[in-house]
Amino acid sequence: MHVGDFHLTYCSNIHPGESWKETFENLKRYIPQVRQNLSWEGAFGIGLRLSHEASLELQNPENLKAFQQWLESANAYVFTLNCFPYGSFHHTRVKDQVHQPDWTTRERKEYTIRSFRLLAELLSSGQEGGISTSPVSYRYWFPDKKSTEAALETAVQNFAGVVAELEKIERETGKYLHLDIEPEPDGILENSDEMIWFFQDWMIIKGAEYLYSQYGFSLEKAKELIRRHIQVCYDVCHFAIVYEKPEVTFEKFAKAGIKVGKIQVSAALQVKLEQDRDAIRNQLAAFAESTYLHQVVGRKMDGDLVSYSDLPEALEQLDSAVENEWRIHFHVPLFVEKYGQFFSTQSQIVEVLEYLKQNPALCQHLEVETYTWEVLPTDMQVRLDESISRELSWVLERLI
């Protein structure tokens, strides 16, 4: 949906299904319902989640043409893809495997380039397009500095290969595309400092050298292409979990020369530990489900942070925890601020939207990303089209 300077959508990773047939059927079912619920008459933007399997199938000219025809008939358009999860994302144990294959692999690079080629086919003339992706890998797969640096060396080459492809696409089609790296808790990149470190110390130096040696770009041109095509996906939930203030983070990225390609509008679960610990444990148990990782970051009174790799681990240590607050990687509905004795980080979203209205050049792409409806506690679940509509409506009210 085009709202002033912004394109707003929801991410279709909320819908189960890995094949293109399942993906397309979900779009045909839910986009008209959500449009009707919102009484939205203009073009409807789509944040498309393409799995590896679906991307292979959408390459089929008949599938691609049928989708393009449907987009035209439905007055809908695709401007962003979510290519963080490569494989199964629902009805199975995902956990840390959401990063697999990671950016050390040829599979991740080829899947991303394939998805960019499809996005270039789908993108309207004059509209920029972006793809959000994994923050290199999962940090616990690399137990020491040596293994982490080896992973980064390979990842930089793969990222640089994508940059070269995006330069080629733009030269041939005139369409501007960017890869939006999405920091998250326990990713190799999990906060703004690590994103800036990777961008400046790895991509701008080693990535540029690789583009020079392998693709023949001058070092200055290579750095220019990296700044143009490698951007950040700012997931509000993820940055709230690590206690970053939106305005400070956006200014840090600007100073470092990193563009914000996409903002994923999402909320984390917030727990004040001054309350009765048994009551906290009883209510949190409903959120400790087995599909996704729900990393927990606690903050002490002195500001120091304590990290837990998943909610069950945090619950085991709840009685001895010395933090006064936990923030939990569980994407909860945007439109609810309080859950029993818990809260959401909804206020961070409000801060982001207010900042955007004052600084509209920051980012064009906004994507609501609450993919956890199936695993929410039963008393928090509502009909899917209604939940999507309520979230988009909540954002629209604060964006206009």
Coordinates of C-alpha atoms in Angstrom, one line a residue:
M1 CA 0.0 0.0 0.0
H2 CA 1.4 3.4 -1.0
V3 CA 1.1 5.7 2.0
G4 CA 2.7 9.1 1.4
D5 CA 6.4 8.4 1.0
F6 CA 6.1 4.8 2.1
H7 CA 5.1 1.4 0.8
L8 CA 3.4 -0.6 3.6
T9 CA 2.7 -4.3 3.5
Y10 CA 2.7 -7.5 5.6
C11 CA 5.1 -10.3 5.2
S12 CA 3.6 -13.4 3.7
N13 CA 5.8 -15.6 5.8
I14 CA 2.7 -15.6 8.1
H15 CA 1.2 -18.2 5.8
P16 CA 2.3 -21.8 5.9
G17 CA 3.5 -23.4 2.7
E18 CA 6.8 -23.9 0.9
S19 CA 5.8 -24.6 -2.7
W20 CA 4.9 -21.9 -5.1
K21 CA 1.4 -23.3 -5.5
E22 CA 0.8 -23.0 -1.7
T23 CA 2.3 -19.5 -1.7
F24 CA 0.1 -18.3 -4.6
E25 CA -3.0 -19.8 -3.2
N26 CA -2.5 -18.0 0.1
L27 CA -2.0 -14.7 -1.6
K28 CA -5.2 -15.2 -3.7
R29 CA -7.1 -16.0 -0.6
Y30 CA -5.9 -13.4 1.9
I31 CA -5.0 -10.3 -0.1
P32 CA -8.6 -9.7 -1.2
Q33 CA -9.9 -10.4 2.3
V34 CA -7.4 -8.0 3.9
R35 CA -8.1 -5.3 1.2
Q36 CA -11.8 -5.6 1.9
N37 CA -11.3 -5.5 5.7
L38 CA -9.3 -2.3 5.3
S39 CA -11.6 -0.8 2.6
W40 CA -8.4 -0.2 0.7
E41 CA -9.0 0.9 -2.9
G42 CA -5.5 1.7 -4.1
A43 CA -2.8 -0.7 -5.2
F44 CA -2.0 -3.3 -2.6
G45 CA 1.7 -3.9 -1.8
I46 CA 2.9 -7.4 -1.2
G47 CA 5.8 -8.5 1.0
L48 CA 6.5 -11.9 -0.6
R49 CA 8.2 -14.7 1.3
L50 CA 9.8 -17.0 -1.3
S51 CA 11.2 -20.3 -0.1
H52 CA 14.0 -22.0 -2.1
E53 CA 11.4 -24.4 -3.4
A54 CA 9.0 -21.7 -4.4
S55 CA 11.7 -19.6 -6.1
L56 CA 12.6 -22.6 -8.3
E57 CA 9.0 -23.1 -9.3
L58 CA 8.3 -19.4 -9.9
Q59 CA 11.1 -19.4 -12.5
N60 CA 8.8 -21.4 -14.7
P61 CA 7.6 -18.9 -17.4
E62 CA 4.0 -20.1 -17.1
N63 CA 4.0 -19.7 -13.3
L64 CA 5.6 -16.2 -13.5
K65 CA 3.2 -15.0 -16.2
A66 CA 0.2 -16.3 -14.3
F67 CA 1.4 -14.4 -11.2
Q68 CA 2.0 -11.2 -13.1
Q69 CA -1.5 -11.4 -14.6
W70 CA -3.0 -12.0 -11.2
L71 CA -1.1 -9.0 -9.7
E72 CA -2.5 -6.8 -12.5
S73 CA -6.0 -8.1 -12.0
A74 CA -5.8 -7.8 -8.2
N75 CA -4.3 -4.3 -8.4
A76 CA -1.4 -5.6 -6.3
Y77 CA 2.4 -5.2 -6.6
V78 CA 5.5 -6.8 -5.1
F79 CA 8.2 -4.5 -3.9
T80 CA 10.1 -6.6 -1.2
L81 CA 10.9 -10.2 -0.6
N82 CA 11.8 -12.0 2.6
C83 CA 14.5 -14.5 1.9
F84 CA 15.8 -15.0 5.4
P85 CA 14.1 -18.5 5.8
Y86 CA 15.4 -20.7 3.0
G87 CA 13.3 -23.8 3.8
S88 CA 10.4 -25.0 6.0
F89 CA 9.1 -22.2 8.3
H90 CA 5.9 -23.6 9.7
H91 CA 4.6 -26.9 11.2
T92 CA 8.1 -28.1 11.9
R93 CA 11.0 -27.4 14.4
V94 CA 12.8 -24.4 12.9
K95 CA 14.9 -23.0 15.8
D96 CA 18.5 -22.2 14.7
Q97 CA 17.9 -23.9 11.3
V98 CA 16.3 -20.8 10.1
H99 CA 19.8 -19.7 9.3
Q100 CA 20.6 -22.8 7.2
P101 CA 22.0 -22.7 4.6
D102 CA 23.9 -19.6 5.7
W103 CA 26.0 -17.1 3.9
T104 CA 29.0 -19.4 3.9
T105 CA 27.3 -21.6 1.3
R106 CA 26.8 -21.5 -2.4
E107 CA 23.2 -22.5 -1.9
R108 CA 22.4 -19.2 0.0
K109 CA 24.1 -17.1 -2.7
E110 CA 22.3 -18.8 -5.6
Y111 CA 18.9 -18.7 -3.9
T112 CA 19.3 -15.0 -3.3
I113 CA 20.4 -14.2 -6.8
R114 CA 17.5 -16.3 -8.2
S115 CA 15.1 -14.4 -6.0
F116 CA 16.5 -11.0 -7.1
R117 CA 16.0 -12.0 -10.8
L118 CA 12.4 -12.8 -10.0
L119 CA 11.9 -9.6 -8.1
A120 CA 13.3 -7.7 -11.1
E121 CA 10.7 -9.3 -13.3
L122 CA 7.9 -8.4 -10.8
L123 CA 9.0 -4.9 -9.9
S124 CA 7.1 -2.0 -11.4
S125 CA 9.0 0.5 -13.4
G126 CA 10.5 3.2 -11.2
Q127 CA 10.0 1.2 -8.0
E128 CA 13.1 0.1 -6.0
G129 CA 13.1 -3.4 -4.6
G130 CA 14.7 -5.1 -1.7
I131 CA 15.3 -8.6 -0.2
S132 CA 15.9 -9.1 3.5
T133 CA 18.3 -11.9 4.5
S134 CA 20.1 -13.6 7.4
P135 CA 22.7 -11.8 9.4
V136 CA 25.4 -14.1 7.9
S137 CA 24.8 -17.1 10.2
Y138 CA 24.0 -18.3 13.7
R139 CA 26.9 -17.3 16.1
Y140 CA 26.8 -20.5 18.2
W141 CA 27.8 -22.5 15.2
F142 CA 31.2 -20.8 15.3
P143 CA 32.8 -21.4 18.8
D144 CA 35.8 -19.1 18.5
K145 CA 37.3 -16.1 16.7
K146 CA 39.1 -18.2 14.1
S147 CA 36.1 -20.1 12.9
T148 CA 33.9 -16.9 12.9
E149 CA 36.5 -15.0 10.8
A150 CA 36.7 -17.9 8.4
A151 CA 32.9 -17.8 8.0
L152 CA 33.0 -14.1 7.4
E153 CA 35.7 -14.4 4.7
T154 CA 33.5 -16.8 2.7
A155 CA 30.3 -14.8 3.4
V156 CA 31.9 -11.5 2.2
Q157 CA 32.7 -13.2 -1.1
N158 CA 29.1 -14.4 -1.5
F159 CA 27.7 -11.0 -0.6
A160 CA 30.1 -9.4 -3.1
G161 CA 28.9 -11.9 -5.8
V162 CA 25.3 -10.7 -5.1
V163 CA 26.4 -7.1 -5.4
A164 CA 27.9 -7.8 -8.8
E165 CA 24.7 -9.4 -9.9
L166 CA 22.6 -6.4 -8.7
E167 CA 24.9 -4.0 -10.6
K168 CA 24.3 -6.1 -13.8
I169 CA 20.5 -6.2 -13.3
E170 CA 20.4 -2.4 -12.8
R171 CA 22.6 -1.9 -15.9
E172 CA 20.4 -4.1 -18.0
T173 CA 17.0 -3.2 -16.7
G174 CA 17.3 0.1 -15.0
K175 CA 15.8 -1.5 -11.8
Y176 CA 17.5 -0.7 -8.5
L177 CA 17.7 -3.6 -6.0
H178 CA 19.3 -3.9 -2.6
L179 CA 20.1 -6.7 -0.2
D180 CA 18.9 -5.9 3.3
I181 CA 20.9 -7.7 6.1
E182 CA 18.7 -8.3 9.1
P183 CA 20.5 -8.4 12.5
E184 CA 18.9 -10.5 15.1
P185 CA 19.8 -11.9 18.6
D186 CA 22.4 -14.6 18.3
G187 CA 23.1 -14.0 14.7
I188 CA 26.7 -13.3 13.8
L189 CA 25.4 -9.7 13.5
E190 CA 22.9 -8.9 16.2
N191 CA 23.0 -5.2 16.8
S192 CA 24.0 -1.9 15.1
D193 CA 27.6 -1.9 16.3
E194 CA 28.2 -5.4 14.7
M195 CA 26.4 -4.4 11.5
I196 CA 28.6 -1.3 11.2
W197 CA 31.7 -3.4 12.0
F198 CA 30.8 -5.9 9.3
F199 CA 29.9 -3.2 6.7
Q200 CA 33.0 -1.1 7.3
D201 CA 35.7 -3.6 8.2
W202 CA 34.6 -6.5 6.0
M203 CA 32.4 -5.4 3.1
I204 CA 34.0 -2.1 2.3
I205 CA 37.5 -3.5 2.6
K206 CA 37.5 -7.2 1.8
G207 CA 34.3 -7.1 -0.3
A208 CA 35.6 -4.3 -2.4
E209 CA 38.9 -6.2 -2.9
Y210 CA 37.0 -9.2 -4.1
L211 CA 34.9 -7.2 -6.6
Y212 CA 38.1 -5.7 -7.9
S213 CA 39.9 -9.1 -8.3
Q214 CA 37.0 -11.2 -9.5
Y215 CA 34.8 -8.7 -11.4
G216 CA 37.2 -6.0 -12.6
F217 CA 35.6 -3.1 -10.8
S218 CA 38.0 -0.4 -9.5
L219 CA 38.2 -0.3 -5.7
E220 CA 36.3 3.0 -5.6
K221 CA 33.5 1.7 -7.9
A222 CA 33.4 -1.5 -5.8
K223 CA 32.9 0.5 -2.6
E224 CA 30.2 2.6 -4.3
L225 CA 28.4 -0.5 -5.3
I226 CA 28.5 -2.0 -1.9
R227 CA 27.1 1.2 -0.3
R228 CA 24.4 1.2 -2.9
H229 CA 23.3 -2.5 -2.8
I230 CA 24.1 -3.7 0.7
Q231 CA 21.7 -2.2 3.2
V232 CA 20.2 -3.1 6.6
C233 CA 16.8 -4.5 7.4
Y234 CA 15.8 -2.8 10.7
D235 CA 13.5 -5.3 12.5
V236 CA 11.9 -3.2 15.3
C237 CA 11.5 -6.3 17.5
H238 CA 15.1 -7.4 17.1
F239 CA 16.6 -4.0 18.0
A240 CA 14.2 -3.6 20.9
I241 CA 15.4 -6.9 22.3
V242 CA 19.0 -5.6 22.4
Y243 CA 17.7 -2.3 24.0
E244 CA 18.7 0.0 21.2
K245 CA 16.9 3.4 20.8
P246 CA 15.6 3.8 17.3
E247 CA 16.7 7.4 16.8
V248 CA 20.3 6.7 18.0
T249 CA 20.5 3.6 15.8
F250 CA 19.3 5.3 12.7
E251 CA 21.8 8.1 13.2
K252 CA 24.6 5.6 13.7
F253 CA 23.8 3.9 10.4
A254 CA 23.6 7.2 8.6
K255 CA 27.0 8.3 10.0
A256 CA 28.4 4.9 8.9
G257 CA 27.0 5.3 5.3
I258 CA 24.6 2.4 5.7
K259 CA 21.2 2.8 4.2
V260 CA 18.0 1.3 5.7
G261 CA 16.5 -0.8 3.0
K262 CA 13.5 -2.1 4.9
I263 CA 11.9 -1.7 8.3
Q264 CA 10.1 -4.7 9.6
V265 CA 7.4 -3.5 12.0
S266 CA 7.2 -6.0 14.8
A267 CA 7.0 -6.1 18.6
A268 CA 8.8 -8.2 21.2
L269 CA 7.5 -9.5 24.5
Q270 CA 8.6 -7.5 27.6
V271 CA 8.6 -8.9 31.1
K272 CA 9.4 -6.9 34.3
L273 CA 11.1 -9.3 36.8
E274 CA 10.1 -7.4 39.9
Q275 CA 6.9 -9.3 39.8
D276 CA 6.2 -12.7 41.4
R277 CA 8.6 -15.2 39.7
D278 CA 6.2 -18.1 39.9
A279 CA 3.5 -16.1 38.3
I280 CA 5.9 -15.1 35.6
R281 CA 7.0 -18.7 35.0
N282 CA 3.4 -19.9 34.7
Q283 CA 2.4 -17.2 32.1
L284 CA 5.7 -17.5 30.1
A285 CA 5.4 -21.2 29.8
A286 CA 2.7 -20.7 27.2
F287 CA 5.2 -18.9 25.0
A288 CA 8.0 -21.5 25.3
E289 CA 7.0 -23.4 22.2
S290 CA 9.1 -25.7 20.1
T291 CA 9.0 -24.2 16.6
Y292 CA 11.0 -21.0 16.7
L293 CA 13.9 -19.6 18.7
H294 CA 12.8 -17.2 21.3
Q295 CA 16.0 -15.6 22.5
V296 CA 15.9 -13.6 25.7
V297 CA 18.0 -10.6 26.6
G298 CA 17.8 -9.3 30.2
R299 CA 19.0 -6.0 31.4
K300 CA 20.4 -5.3 34.9
M301 CA 20.0 -2.2 36.9
D302 CA 23.4 -1.0 35.8
G303 CA 22.5 -1.5 32.1
D304 CA 24.6 -4.7 31.5
L305 CA 22.8 -7.2 29.3
V306 CA 22.5 -10.9 29.9
S307 CA 21.6 -13.2 27.0
Y308 CA 19.8 -16.6 26.9
S309 CA 19.7 -18.6 23.7
D310 CA 16.1 -19.6 24.0
L311 CA 13.1 -19.1 26.4
P312 CA 13.2 -22.6 28.0
E313 CA 16.8 -22.0 29.0
A314 CA 15.9 -18.6 30.5
L315 CA 13.0 -20.1 32.4
E316 CA 15.3 -22.6 33.9
Q317 CA 17.4 -19.8 35.4
L318 CA 14.5 -17.5 36.3
D319 CA 14.8 -17.9 40.0
S320 CA 18.4 -16.8 40.1
A321 CA 18.2 -14.1 37.4
V322 CA 19.5 -10.8 38.6
E323 CA 18.1 -8.7 35.7
N324 CA 15.1 -6.4 36.3
E325 CA 13.7 -6.9 32.8
W326 CA 13.6 -9.5 30.0
R327 CA 12.9 -8.8 26.3
I328 CA 11.9 -11.9 24.4
H329 CA 12.2 -12.7 20.7
F330 CA 8.5 -13.6 20.2
H331 CA 6.8 -11.5 17.6
V332 CA 3.5 -10.5 19.4
P333 CA 0.6 -8.6 17.8
L334 CA 1.3 -4.9 17.2
F335 CA -2.1 -3.7 18.4
V336 CA -1.9 -5.1 21.9
E337 CA 0.3 -3.4 24.5
K338 CA -0.3 -5.6 27.5
Y339 CA -0.7 -9.4 27.9
G340 CA -1.8 -10.2 31.4
Q341 CA 1.2 -9.0 33.6
F342 CA 3.5 -8.7 30.5
F343 CA 3.9 -5.9 28.0
S344 CA 5.1 -5.6 24.4
T345 CA 7.7 -3.3 23.0
Q346 CA 5.0 -1.5 21.1
S347 CA 6.3 1.9 22.2
Q348 CA 9.5 1.3 20.1
I349 CA 7.3 1.0 17.0
V350 CA 5.6 4.3 17.8
E351 CA 9.1 5.9 18.1
V352 CA 10.2 4.4 14.7
L353 CA 7.0 5.6 12.9
E354 CA 7.3 9.1 14.4
Y355 CA 11.0 9.2 13.4
L356 CA 10.0 8.1 9.9
K357 CA 7.4 10.9 9.5
Q358 CA 10.0 13.4 10.4
N359 CA 12.7 11.8 8.2
P360 CA 10.8 10.2 5.3
A361 CA 14.0 9.7 3.2
L362 CA 15.2 7.1 5.7
C363 CA 13.4 4.2 4.2
Q364 CA 10.5 3.5 1.8
H365 CA 9.7 -0.1 2.6
L366 CA 7.7 -1.0 5.7
E367 CA 6.6 -4.6 6.3
V368 CA 4.6 -5.9 9.3
E369 CA 6.1 -9.2 10.3
T370 CA 4.2 -11.1 13.0
Y371 CA 4.7 -14.6 11.8
T372 CA 3.9 -16.4 15.1
W373 CA 0.1 -16.4 15.0
E374 CA 0.0 -20.2 14.9
V375 CA 2.1 -20.6 18.1
L376 CA 0.6 -17.8 20.1
P377 CA -1.2 -18.8 23.3
T378 CA -4.7 -19.8 22.4
D379 CA -6.4 -16.9 24.1
M380 CA -4.3 -14.5 21.9
Q381 CA -5.3 -16.0 18.5
V382 CA -7.8 -14.4 16.2
R383 CA -8.8 -15.2 12.6
L384 CA -5.8 -14.7 10.3
D385 CA -7.2 -12.2 7.9
E386 CA -8.6 -10.2 10.8
S387 CA -5.2 -10.2 12.6
I388 CA -3.4 -9.0 9.5
S389 CA -5.9 -6.3 8.9
R390 CA -5.8 -5.1 12.5
E391 CA -2.0 -4.8 12.4
L392 CA -2.0 -2.9 9.1
S393 CA -4.7 -0.6 10.3
W394 CA -2.8 0.1 13.5
V395 CA 0.2 1.1 11.5
L396 CA -1.8 3.2 9.1
E397 CA -3.4 5.2 11.9
R398 CA 0.1 6.1 13.2
L399 CA 1.7 6.7 9.8
I400 CA -0.8 9.1 8.3

